[in-house]
Coordinates of C-alpha atoms in Angstrom, one line a residue:
X1358 CA -15.0 49.5 88.7
X1359 CA -11.9 48.7 90.8
X1360 CA -9.7 49.2 87.7
X1361 CA -11.5 52.4 86.9
X1362 CA -10.8 53.7 90.4
X1363 CA -7.1 53.0 89.9
X1364 CA -7.0 54.8 86.6
X1365 CA -9.0 57.7 87.9
X1366 CA -6.7 58.0 90.9
X1367 CA -3.6 58.0 88.6
X1368 CA -5.1 60.7 86.4
X1369 CA -6.0 62.8 89.3
X1370 CA -2.4 62.6 90.5
X1371 CA -1.2 63.6 87.0
X1372 CA -3.5 66.6 86.8
X1373 CA -2.5 67.7 90.3
X1374 CA 1.2 67.7 89.3
X1375 CA 0.8 68.4 85.6
X1376 CA 3.1 71.3 85.3
X1377 CA 6.2 69.7 86.9
X1378 CA 5.5 66.4 85.2
X1379 CA 5.1 67.8 81.7
X1380 CA 8.2 69.9 82.2
X1381 CA 10.3 67.0 83.4
X1382 CA 9.1 64.4 81.0
X1383 CA 8.2 66.4 77.9
X1384 CA 9.4 70.0 77.7
X1385 CA 12.9 69.5 79.2
X1386 CA 13.9 66.5 77.1
X1387 CA 12.4 68.1 74.0
X1388 CA 14.5 71.3 74.6
X1389 CA 17.6 69.2 75.1
X1390 CA 17.0 67.3 71.9
X1391 CA 16.3 70.5 69.9
X1392 CA 19.4 72.3 71.2
X1393 CA 21.7 69.4 70.8
X1394 CA 20.2 68.7 67.3
X1395 CA 20.8 72.3 66.3
X1396 CA 24.4 72.5 67.3
X1397 CA 25.2 69.1 65.7
X1398 CA 23.3 69.6 62.5
X1399 CA 26.4 69.7 60.3
X1400 CA 27.7 66.3 61.7
X1401 CA 24.8 64.4 60.2
X1402 CA 24.0 63.5 56.6
X1403 CA 21.2 65.5 55.0
X1404 CA 18.2 63.8 53.5
X1405 CA 18.6 61.8 50.3
X1406 CA 17.2 64.4 47.9
X1407 CA 20.4 66.4 48.6
X1408 CA 24.0 65.5 47.6
X1409 CA 25.2 63.4 50.5
X1410 CA 28.7 62.7 49.2
X1411 CA 31.2 65.3 47.9
X1412 CA 33.5 63.3 45.6
X1413 CA 36.7 64.1 43.7
X1414 CA 37.8 61.9 40.7
X1415 CA 41.4 61.3 39.6
X1416 CA 41.5 59.5 36.3
X1417 CA 44.9 57.9 35.7
X1418 CA 43.7 55.6 32.9
X1419 CA 41.9 58.0 30.5
X1420 CA 40.3 55.1 28.7
X1421 CA 36.8 54.8 27.3
X1422 CA 35.8 52.7 30.3
X1423 CA 37.1 55.2 32.8
X1424 CA 35.3 58.0 31.0
X1425 CA 32.1 56.0 31.1
X1426 CA 32.5 55.6 34.9
X1427 CA 33.0 59.3 35.3
X1428 CA 30.0 60.1 33.2
X1429 CA 27.9 57.7 35.3
X1430 CA 29.1 59.3 38.6
X1431 CA 28.3 62.8 37.2
X1432 CA 24.9 61.8 35.7
X1433 CA 21.7 63.5 36.8
X1434 CA 20.5 60.4 38.6
X1435 CA 23.7 60.1 40.6
X1436 CA 23.4 63.8 41.6
X1437 CA 20.8 62.6 44.1
X1438 CA 23.7 61.0 46.0
X1439 CA 27.0 62.6 45.0
X1440 CA 28.4 66.0 44.1
X1441 CA 31.7 66.3 42.1
X1442 CA 34.2 68.8 43.4
X1443 CA 37.8 69.7 43.1
X1444 CA 40.3 67.3 44.8
X1445 CA 41.0 69.5 47.8
X1446 CA 37.2 69.9 48.5
X1447 CA 36.2 66.2 48.2
X1448 CA 35.2 64.1 51.1
X1449 CA 35.8 61.0 49.1
X1450 CA 38.7 60.8 46.6
X1451 CA 38.1 58.3 43.8
X1452 CA 41.3 57.2 42.0
X1453 CA 40.9 55.3 38.7
X1454 CA 44.2 53.4 38.2
X1455 CA 46.1 53.0 35.0
X1456 CA 45.0 49.8 33.2
X1457 CA 41.4 50.0 34.5
X1458 CA 39.9 49.8 31.0
X1459 CA 42.1 47.0 29.8
X1460 CA 41.3 45.0 32.9
X1461 CA 37.8 44.3 31.7
X1462 CA 38.8 42.4 28.5
X1463 CA 41.9 40.9 30.2
X1464 CA 39.7 39.6 33.1
X1465 CA 42.1 41.2 35.6
X1466 CA 41.3 42.8 39.0
X1467 CA 42.5 46.4 39.1
X1468 CA 40.5 48.0 41.9
X1469 CA 39.5 51.6 42.1
X1470 CA 40.8 53.3 45.2
X1471 CA 38.5 55.3 47.4
X1472 CA 40.1 57.5 50.1
X1473 CA 37.8 58.8 52.8
X1474 CA 38.9 62.1 54.2
X1475 CA 38.3 63.4 57.8
X1476 CA 35.2 65.1 56.6
X1477 CA 33.7 61.8 55.2
X1478 CA 32.1 58.8 56.7
X1479 CA 33.5 55.2 56.4
X1480 CA 30.0 53.9 56.0
X1481 CA 29.2 56.3 53.2
X1482 CA 32.5 55.4 51.6
X1483 CA 31.5 51.8 51.6
X1484 CA 28.2 52.6 49.9
X1485 CA 30.1 54.5 47.2
X1486 CA 32.4 51.5 46.7
X1487 CA 29.3 49.3 46.3
X1488 CA 27.9 51.7 43.6
X1489 CA 31.1 51.5 41.6
X1490 CA 31.4 47.7 42.0
X1491 CA 27.9 47.4 40.6
X1492 CA 28.8 49.6 37.7
X1493 CA 31.9 47.6 37.0
X1494 CA 29.9 44.3 37.1
X1495 CA 27.4 45.7 34.6
X1496 CA 30.2 47.1 32.4
X1497 CA 32.0 43.8 32.3
X1498 CA 28.8 42.0 31.5
X1499 CA 28.1 44.5 28.7
X1500 CA 31.5 44.0 27.2
X1501 CA 31.1 40.2 27.3
X1502 CA 27.7 40.5 25.6
X1503 CA 29.2 42.8 23.0
X1504 CA 32.0 40.4 22.2
X1505 CA 29.6 37.5 21.7
X1506 CA 27.3 39.6 19.5
X1507 CA 30.2 40.6 17.3
X1508 CA 31.2 37.0 16.7
X1509 CA 27.7 35.5 16.1
X1510 CA 25.3 37.9 14.5
X1511 CA 25.0 39.9 11.3
X1512 CA 25.0 43.7 11.1
X1513 CA 21.2 44.1 11.3
X1514 CA 20.8 41.7 14.2
X1515 CA 23.7 43.4 16.0
X1516 CA 22.0 46.8 15.9
X1517 CA 18.7 45.4 17.2
X1518 CA 20.4 43.6 20.1
X1519 CA 22.6 46.5 21.0
X1520 CA 19.6 48.9 21.3
X1521 CA 17.7 46.4 23.4
X1522 CA 20.5 45.4 25.7
X1523 CA 22.0 48.9 26.3
X1524 CA 18.5 50.3 26.7
X1525 CA 18.1 47.9 29.7
X1526 CA 21.6 48.9 31.0
X1527 CA 20.5 52.5 30.8
X1528 CA 17.5 51.8 33.0
X1529 CA 19.7 49.9 35.5
X1530 CA 22.1 52.8 35.8
X1531 CA 19.5 55.5 35.8
X1532 CA 16.8 54.0 37.9
X1533 CA 17.1 50.6 39.6
X1534 CA 20.7 51.0 40.8
X1535 CA 20.2 54.5 42.1
X1536 CA 16.9 53.7 43.8
X1537 CA 18.3 50.7 45.5
X1538 CA 21.2 52.8 46.8
X1539 CA 18.8 55.5 48.0
X1540 CA 16.8 52.9 49.9
X1541 CA 20.0 51.6 51.5
X1542 CA 21.3 55.0 52.4
X1543 CA 18.1 57.0 52.6
X1544 CA 19.7 58.9 55.4
X1545 CA 22.0 58.6 58.4
X1546 CA 19.3 60.2 60.5
X1547 CA 19.2 64.0 60.6
X1548 CA 20.6 65.5 63.8
X1549 CA 17.0 66.3 65.0
X1550 CA 15.9 62.7 64.3
X1551 CA 18.9 61.1 66.0
X1552 CA 18.6 63.3 69.2
X1553 CA 14.8 63.0 69.3
X1554 CA 15.3 59.2 69.8
X1555 CA 18.2 59.7 72.2
X1556 CA 16.2 62.0 74.5
X1557 CA 13.1 59.9 74.1
X1558 CA 15.0 57.0 75.7
X1559 CA 16.3 59.5 78.4
X1560 CA 12.7 60.6 79.1
X1561 CA 11.6 56.9 79.3
X1562 CA 14.2 56.1 81.9
X1563 CA 13.2 59.2 83.8
X1564 CA 9.5 58.0 83.8
X1565 CA 10.6 54.5 84.9
X1566 CA 12.5 56.1 87.7
X1567 CA 9.5 58.2 88.8
X1568 CA 7.2 55.1 88.8
X1569 CA 9.8 53.1 90.7
X1570 CA 10.2 55.8 93.3
X1571 CA 6.4 56.0 93.6
X1572 CA 6.3 52.3 94.5
X1573 CA 8.9 52.8 97.3
X1574 CA 6.8 55.7 98.6
X1575 CA 3.8 53.4 98.9
X1576 CA 5.8 51.0 100.9
X1577 CA 7.6 53.6 103.1
X1578 CA 4.3 55.3 104.0
X1579 CA 2.6 52.0 104.8
X1580 CA 0.0 52.8 102.1
X1581 CA 0.1 49.2 100.9
X1582 CA -1.6 47.9 104.0
X1583 CA -4.4 50.3 103.7
X1584 CA -4.9 49.5 100.1
X1585 CA -5.0 45.8 100.8
X1586 CA -7.6 46.4 103.5
X1587 CA -10.0 47.3 100.7
X1588 CA -12.0 44.6 98.9
X1589 CA -9.2 43.8 96.4
X1590 CA -6.8 40.9 96.0
X1591 CA -3.1 41.3 95.8
X1592 CA -3.0 40.1 92.2
X1593 CA -5.7 42.6 91.3
X1594 CA -3.7 45.3 92.9
X1595 CA -0.6 44.3 91.0
X1596 CA -2.4 44.2 87.6
X1597 CA -4.4 47.4 88.2
X1598 CA -1.3 49.2 89.3
X1599 CA 0.4 48.1 86.1
X1600 CA -2.5 49.4 84.0
X1601 CA -2.4 52.8 85.6
X1602 CA 1.4 53.0 85.3
X1603 CA 1.1 52.0 81.6
X1604 CA -1.3 54.8 80.9
X1605 CA 1.1 57.2 82.7
X1606 CA 4.1 56.0 80.5
X1607 CA 2.0 56.1 77.3
X1608 CA 0.7 59.6 77.9
X1609 CA 4.2 61.2 78.2
X1610 CA 5.5 59.1 75.3
X1611 CA 2.7 60.5 73.2
X1612 CA 3.3 64.1 74.3
X1613 CA 7.0 63.9 73.5
X1614 CA 6.7 62.1 70.1
X1615 CA 3.8 64.2 68.8
X1616 CA 5.5 67.5 69.8
X1617 CA 8.4 66.5 67.4
X1618 CA 5.9 65.3 64.8
X1619 CA 3.9 68.6 64.9
X1620 CA 7.2 70.5 64.5
X1621 CA 8.0 68.4 61.5
X1622 CA 11.5 67.5 62.8
X1623 CA 11.1 63.8 63.6
X1624 CA 8.6 60.9 63.8
X1625 CA 7.0 62.1 60.6
X1626 CA 6.4 58.7 59.0
X1627 CA 3.3 56.5 59.1
X1628 CA 1.0 57.5 61.9
X1629 CA -0.2 53.9 62.4
X1630 CA 3.3 52.4 62.7
X1631 CA 4.3 55.2 65.1
X1632 CA 1.4 54.5 67.4
X1633 CA 2.2 50.7 67.3
X1634 CA 5.7 51.4 68.5
X1635 CA 4.5 53.8 71.2
X1636 CA 2.0 51.2 72.5
X1637 CA 4.6 48.4 72.7
X1638 CA 7.5 50.6 73.9
X1639 CA 5.3 52.0 76.8
X1640 CA 4.5 48.4 77.8
X1641 CA 8.2 47.6 78.0
X1642 CA 8.9 50.7 80.1
X1643 CA 6.0 49.8 82.5
X1644 CA 7.2 46.2 83.0
X1645 CA 10.8 47.3 83.6
X1646 CA 9.6 49.6 86.4
X1647 CA 7.7 46.8 88.0
X1648 CA 10.7 44.5 87.8
X1649 CA 13.1 47.0 89.4
X1650 CA 10.7 47.9 92.2
X1651 CA 10.0 44.3 93.0
X1652 CA 13.5 42.8 93.1
X1653 CA 15.8 45.6 94.1
X1654 CA 15.8 47.8 97.1
X1655 CA 15.5 51.6 96.7
X1656 CA 19.2 52.5 96.7
X1657 CA 20.2 49.8 94.2
X1658 CA 17.3 50.5 91.9
X1659 CA 18.0 54.2 91.8
X1660 CA 21.7 53.5 91.3
X1661 CA 20.9 51.1 88.4
X1662 CA 18.6 53.7 86.7
X1663 CA 21.1 56.5 87.1
X1664 CA 23.8 54.3 85.5
X1665 CA 21.5 53.4 82.6
X1666 CA 20.6 57.1 82.1
X1667 CA 24.3 58.2 82.0
X1668 CA 25.3 55.4 79.7
X1669 CA 22.4 56.0 77.4
X1670 CA 23.0 59.7 77.2
X1671 CA 26.8 59.4 76.6
X1672 CA 26.3 56.8 73.9
X1673 CA 23.5 58.8 72.2
X1674 CA 25.2 62.2 72.3
X1675 CA 28.6 60.9 71.2
X1676 CA 27.3 58.4 68.6
X1677 CA 28.3 60.4 65.6
X1678 CA 31.9 60.9 66.8
X1679 CA 32.2 57.2 67.8
X1680 CA 31.0 56.1 64.3
X1681 CA 34.3 57.5 62.9
X1682 CA 36.5 55.5 65.3
X1683 CA 37.7 52.0 64.4
X1684 CA 35.6 51.7 61.2
X1685 CA 32.5 52.3 63.2
X1686 CA 33.2 49.4 65.7
X1687 CA 32.2 51.4 68.8
X1688 CA 29.1 52.7 67.1
X1689 CA 28.1 49.1 66.2
X1690 CA 28.6 48.1 69.8
X1691 CA 26.3 50.9 70.9
X1692 CA 23.7 49.7 68.3
X1693 CA 23.7 46.3 69.8
X1694 CA 24.4 46.7 73.5
X1695 CA 23.3 50.1 74.7
X1696 CA 20.5 50.0 77.4
X1697 CA 18.0 51.3 74.9
X1698 CA 19.2 49.5 71.9
X1699 CA 15.9 47.7 71.2
X1700 CA 13.9 50.9 71.3
X1701 CA 16.4 53.0 69.4
X1702 CA 16.8 50.5 66.5
X1703 CA 13.1 50.1 66.2
X1704 CA 12.6 53.9 65.8
X1705 CA 15.6 54.2 63.5
X1706 CA 14.1 51.6 61.2
X1707 CA 10.8 53.4 61.3
X1708 CA 12.4 56.7 60.3
X1709 CA 14.6 55.3 57.6
X1710 CA 12.4 52.6 56.0
X1711 CA 9.0 53.5 57.2
X1712 CA 7.3 50.2 56.6
X1713 CA 6.0 47.4 58.9
X1714 CA 8.6 44.9 57.8
X1715 CA 11.4 47.1 59.1
X1716 CA 10.0 47.4 62.6
X1717 CA 8.2 44.1 63.1
X1718 CA 11.2 42.4 64.6
X1719 CA 11.7 45.3 67.1
X1720 CA 8.0 45.3 68.0
X1721 CA 7.9 41.6 68.5
X1722 CA 11.1 41.6 70.6
X1723 CA 9.8 44.4 72.9
X1724 CA 6.5 42.6 73.3
X1725 CA 8.1 39.3 74.1
X1726 CA 10.5 40.9 76.6
X1727 CA 7.6 42.7 78.2
X1728 CA 5.6 39.4 78.6
X1729 CA 8.7 37.6 80.1
X1730 CA 9.3 40.5 82.5
X1731 CA 5.6 40.4 83.5
X1732 CA 5.7 36.7 84.2
X1733 CA 8.9 37.0 86.3
X1734 CA 7.4 40.0 88.2
X1735 CA 4.1 38.2 88.9
X1736 CA 6.0 35.2 90.1
X1737 CA 8.2 37.3 92.4
X1738 CA 5.2 39.3 93.6
X1739 CA 3.3 36.1 94.6
X1740 CA 6.4 34.9 96.5
X1741 CA 6.4 38.1 98.5
X1742 CA 2.7 37.8 99.4
X1743 CA 2.1 39.7 102.6
X1744 CA 5.1 41.9 102.0
X1745 CA 4.5 45.4 100.5
X1746 CA 5.1 45.2 96.8

């Protein structure tokens, strides 16, 4: 009943201030995400069922092998990933050097050169190189097999083996290889997906800031003493307060995420996985709020939160531009060390791969961090017994 009273009180407060709360924590960040996503749409790679790489091919070898490579890159299956254009229009310039064909039988290494223009992406260029490397490996293997067949079998046996082996190669080029690449590069999130995650983190930090400020208000107005005069222990108050705060965080996370899902712009994968992430992410946000309000005074806590919000926004909004600097080194640093890295990477994996295996590490990490923060906060709270939490 005591817990119910806390939750009821929290929801009464939400209903009383519903309009400013929903504007601050839902409408405003959603509008920011939609506007930013719209104006940056061209900077992000479209979905995998569209050509994601505009390539130009320069063949300086004109051998049978180079023609086979070109035919592969221009095949119907590869059109899911690339689109061949004139040299001046290509984002990726593929140059097949002289001697490419002879290098297979001579066991030489004559690499194909891939130039990434200013309109291209270094990461996508690396993926294109992986595709060509895979083709070259299969081509070399095929030629070795052909050479062995020519030496060891009669005409009838040769024909049977050729049909069997090259039928399998055809399947590799047409299906397995392409599908594997699509899984790897399914998308560099659309602009709306990227900024929906960016401003979700912004919204979460704003909610944490609101909860933290609320705890300071309780102390400053001496409400804590009146609460503790009721038949409730300090530990019960701590836990009940966390539950009501958790429901507050979860509510606005749900409103934000499902607004994007209904619009069909983001968070459109598995409903069950999405709810799992929201449940754990909200737990992490609640625990962070408790930690800040317990161990930092008001000025420092607000300062820390403001710094986190600024760093998170700058890193999220400029991420695409930073990914083109230093071979993506700055973008990789953001992926690892930004204030919201754990949350962002979990949602990215959800959007790109859409299975439990891709998000389980992120979920487990957020849950364990939440438990650790709870233990630290509870320990610190007990040490401050008699002092307003």
